[in-house]
PDB file of C-alpha atoms in Angstrom:
ATOM      1  CA  UNK A   1       0.000   0.000   0.000  1.00 86.00           C
ATOM      2  CA  UNK A   2       2.689   2.472   0.991  1.00 92.00           C
ATOM      3  CA  UNK A   3       4.767   1.580  -2.067  1.00 92.00           C
ATOM      4  CA  UNK A   4       1.823   2.264  -4.362  1.00 94.00           C
ATOM      5  CA  UNK A   5       1.249   5.675  -2.781  1.00 97.00           C
ATOM      6  CA  UNK A   6       4.920   6.556  -3.177  1.00 96.00           C
ATOM      7  CA  UNK A   7       4.821   5.400  -6.819  1.00 97.00           C
ATOM      8  CA  UNK A   8       1.828   7.640  -7.535  1.00 97.00           C
ATOM      9  CA  UNK A   9       3.522  10.589  -5.809  1.00 98.00           C
ATOM     10  CA  UNK A  10       6.730  10.091  -7.829  1.00 97.00           C
ATOM     11  CA  UNK A  11       4.759   9.807 -11.075  1.00 97.00           C
ATOM     12  CA  UNK A  12       2.907  13.059 -10.351  1.00 97.00           C
ATOM     13  CA  UNK A  13       6.160  14.742  -9.308  1.00 96.00           C
ATOM     14  CA  UNK A  14       7.913  13.770 -12.562  1.00 97.00           C
ATOM     15  CA  UNK A  15       4.844  14.748 -14.604  1.00 97.00           C
ATOM     16  CA  UNK A  16       4.541  18.217 -13.076  1.00 97.00           C
ATOM     17  CA  UNK A  17       8.244  18.989 -13.341  1.00 95.00           C
ATOM     18  CA  UNK A  18       8.340  17.831 -16.973  1.00 95.00           C
ATOM     19  CA  UNK A  19       5.251  19.904 -17.809  1.00 95.00           C
ATOM     20  CA  UNK A  20       6.814  22.991 -16.254  1.00 94.00           C
ATOM     21  CA  UNK A  21       9.976  22.468 -18.313  1.00 93.00           C
ATOM     22  CA  UNK A  22       8.054  21.986 -21.553  1.00 93.00           C
ATOM     23  CA  UNK A  23       9.201  18.403 -22.146  1.00 94.00           C
ATOM     24  CA  UNK A  24       6.805  15.465 -22.759  1.00 94.00           C
ATOM     25  CA  UNK A  25       5.119  15.184 -19.370  1.00 94.00           C
ATOM     26  CA  UNK A  26       3.383  11.825 -19.825  1.00 96.00           C
ATOM     27  CA  UNK A  27       6.600  10.146 -20.948  1.00 96.00           C
ATOM     28  CA  UNK A  28       8.486  11.571 -17.979  1.00 95.00           C
ATOM     29  CA  UNK A  29       5.697  10.517 -15.617  1.00 96.00           C
ATOM     30  CA  UNK A  30       6.035   6.949 -16.883  1.00 97.00           C
ATOM     31  CA  UNK A  31       9.825   7.211 -16.612  1.00 96.00           C
ATOM     32  CA  UNK A  32       9.422   8.232 -12.976  1.00 96.00           C
ATOM     33  CA  UNK A  33       7.135   5.274 -12.333  1.00 97.00           C
ATOM     34  CA  UNK A  34       9.582   2.870 -13.975  1.00 97.00           C
ATOM     35  CA  UNK A  35      12.553   4.397 -12.152  1.00 97.00           C
ATOM     36  CA  UNK A  36      10.742   3.637  -8.892  1.00 97.00           C
ATOM     37  CA  UNK A  37       9.328   0.176  -9.598  1.00 96.00           C
ATOM     38  CA  UNK A  38      12.274  -1.548 -11.332  1.00 97.00           C
ATOM     39  CA  UNK A  39      14.805  -1.097  -8.484  1.00 96.00           C
ATOM     40  CA  UNK A  40      12.009  -1.647  -5.961  1.00 95.00           C
ATOM     41  CA  UNK A  41      11.188  -5.022  -7.529  1.00 95.00           C
ATOM     42  CA  UNK A  42      14.826  -6.079  -7.917  1.00 95.00           C
ATOM     43  CA  UNK A  43      15.684  -5.107  -4.322  1.00 92.00           C
ATOM     44  CA  UNK A  44      12.606  -6.950  -3.034  1.00 91.00           C
ATOM     45  CA  UNK A  45      13.514 -10.195  -4.772  1.00 91.00           C
ATOM     46  CA  UNK A  46      17.289 -10.220  -4.368  1.00 93.00           C
ATOM     47  CA  UNK A  47      17.820  -8.588  -0.976  1.00 89.00           C
ATOM     48  CA  UNK A  48      14.708  -8.015   1.110  1.00 86.00           C
ATOM     49  CA  UNK A  49      13.028 -11.424   0.826  1.00 85.00           C
ATOM     50  CA  UNK A  50      16.100 -13.481   1.818  1.00 85.00           C
ATOM     51  CA  UNK A  51      16.894 -10.994   4.572  1.00 85.00           C
ATOM     52  CA  UNK A  52      13.313 -11.154   5.850  1.00 82.00           C
ATOM     53  CA  UNK A  53      13.452 -14.940   5.996  1.00 80.00           C
ATOM     54  CA  UNK A  54      16.482 -14.820   8.258  1.00 81.00           C
ATOM     55  CA  UNK A  55      14.940 -12.104  10.453  1.00 79.00           C
ATOM     56  CA  UNK A  56      11.692 -14.050  10.897  1.00 72.00           C
ATOM     57  CA  UNK A  57      13.708 -17.018  12.121  1.00 73.00           C
ATOM     58  CA  UNK A  58      15.307 -14.718  14.723  1.00 75.00           C
ATOM     59  CA  UNK A  59      11.974 -13.207  15.789  1.00 70.00           C
ATOM     60  CA  UNK A  60      13.073  -9.637  15.003  1.00 71.00           C
ATOM     61  CA  UNK A  61       9.710  -8.021  14.257  1.00 74.00           C
ATOM     62  CA  UNK A  62      10.823  -4.371  14.138  1.00 73.00           C
ATOM     63  CA  UNK A  63      13.786  -5.090  11.866  1.00 78.00           C
ATOM     64  CA  UNK A  64      11.517  -7.200   9.667  1.00 75.00           C
ATOM     65  CA  UNK A  65       9.211  -4.229   9.240  1.00 78.00           C
ATOM     66  CA  UNK A  66      12.102  -1.960   8.268  1.00 82.00           C
ATOM     67  CA  UNK A  67      13.519  -4.473   5.816  1.00 83.00           C
ATOM     68  CA  UNK A  68      10.052  -5.071   4.377  1.00 81.00           C
ATOM     69  CA  UNK A  69       9.773  -1.377   3.534  1.00 88.00           C
ATOM     70  CA  UNK A  70      13.385  -0.960   2.420  1.00 92.00           C
ATOM     71  CA  UNK A  71      12.490  -1.541  -1.227  1.00 93.00           C
ATOM     72  CA  UNK A  72      10.344   1.616  -1.104  1.00 94.00           C
ATOM     73  CA  UNK A  73      13.330   3.637   0.054  1.00 95.00           C
ATOM     74  CA  UNK A  74      15.568   2.108  -2.615  1.00 96.00           C
ATOM     75  CA  UNK A  75      13.024   2.842  -5.350  1.00 96.00           C
ATOM     76  CA  UNK A  76      12.544   6.421  -4.157  1.00 97.00           C
ATOM     77  CA  UNK A  77      16.304   6.975  -4.010  1.00 97.00           C
ATOM     78  CA  UNK A  78      16.784   5.722  -7.573  1.00 97.00           C
ATOM     79  CA  UNK A  79      13.882   7.888  -8.790  1.00 97.00           C
ATOM     80  CA  UNK A  80      15.543  10.882  -7.112  1.00 97.00           C
ATOM     81  CA  UNK A  81      18.837  10.109  -8.864  1.00 97.00           C
ATOM     82  CA  UNK A  82      17.022   9.826 -12.216  1.00 96.00           C
ATOM     83  CA  UNK A  83      15.460  13.234 -11.568  1.00 94.00           C
ATOM     84  CA  UNK A  84      18.810  14.674 -10.514  1.00 95.00           C
ATOM     85  CA  UNK A  85      20.745  13.364 -13.518  1.00 94.00           C
ATOM     86  CA  UNK A  86      18.192  13.517 -16.329  1.00 93.00           C
ATOM     87  CA  UNK A  87      15.013  15.488 -15.699  1.00 89.00           C
ATOM     88  CA  UNK A  88      16.535  18.404 -13.799  1.00 88.00           C
ATOM     89  CA  UNK A  89      18.725  19.201 -16.803  1.00 86.00           C
ATOM     90  CA  UNK A  90      16.108  18.438 -19.471  1.00 83.00           C
ATOM     91  CA  UNK A  91      15.445  21.158 -21.987  1.00 82.00           C
ATOM     92  CA  UNK A  92      12.408  21.761 -24.112  1.00 74.00           C
ATOM     93  CA  UNK A  93      12.441  20.106 -27.532  1.00 65.00           C
ATOM     94  CA  UNK A  94      11.091  23.248 -29.158  1.00 64.00           C
ATOM     95  CA  UNK A  95      12.992  24.294 -32.257  1.00 49.00           C
ATOM     96  CA  UNK A  96      14.261  27.857 -32.260  1.00 55.00           C
ATOM     97  CA  UNK A  97      12.561  30.124 -34.745  1.00 53.00           C
ATOM     98  CA  UNK A  98      14.678  31.420 -37.628  1.00 53.00           C
TER      99      UNK A  98
END
C-alpha cells in the first residue's frame, strides 16, 4: 500500500516537473514510475526477501518491518537520482525560430 502511494507521488512529481519544463510530461511521468518500480522489484527479490526470511527465524519483528519497507526507500532513491541526472537538466524540444 505504501509503495503504491509513493509510486503515484513520484509519477505526479515527474509529470509536473516535466510539464513545467516543456518536455513530454506523460513520458516523464512513466519514466518516474519505472525508475521507482524496477529497483524496488529487484531489491525486493534479491535482498529483502532473503533478509526477511532470516529475520523471521530470529523473531526480530521491528527489523523485519524496516527491511520489508526498504524496497520503497531504494526505489525512491533511484527515482531521485534519475530526476537529478536527467530530468533536472532536461530542456524543451522546441525548435528555435529562424
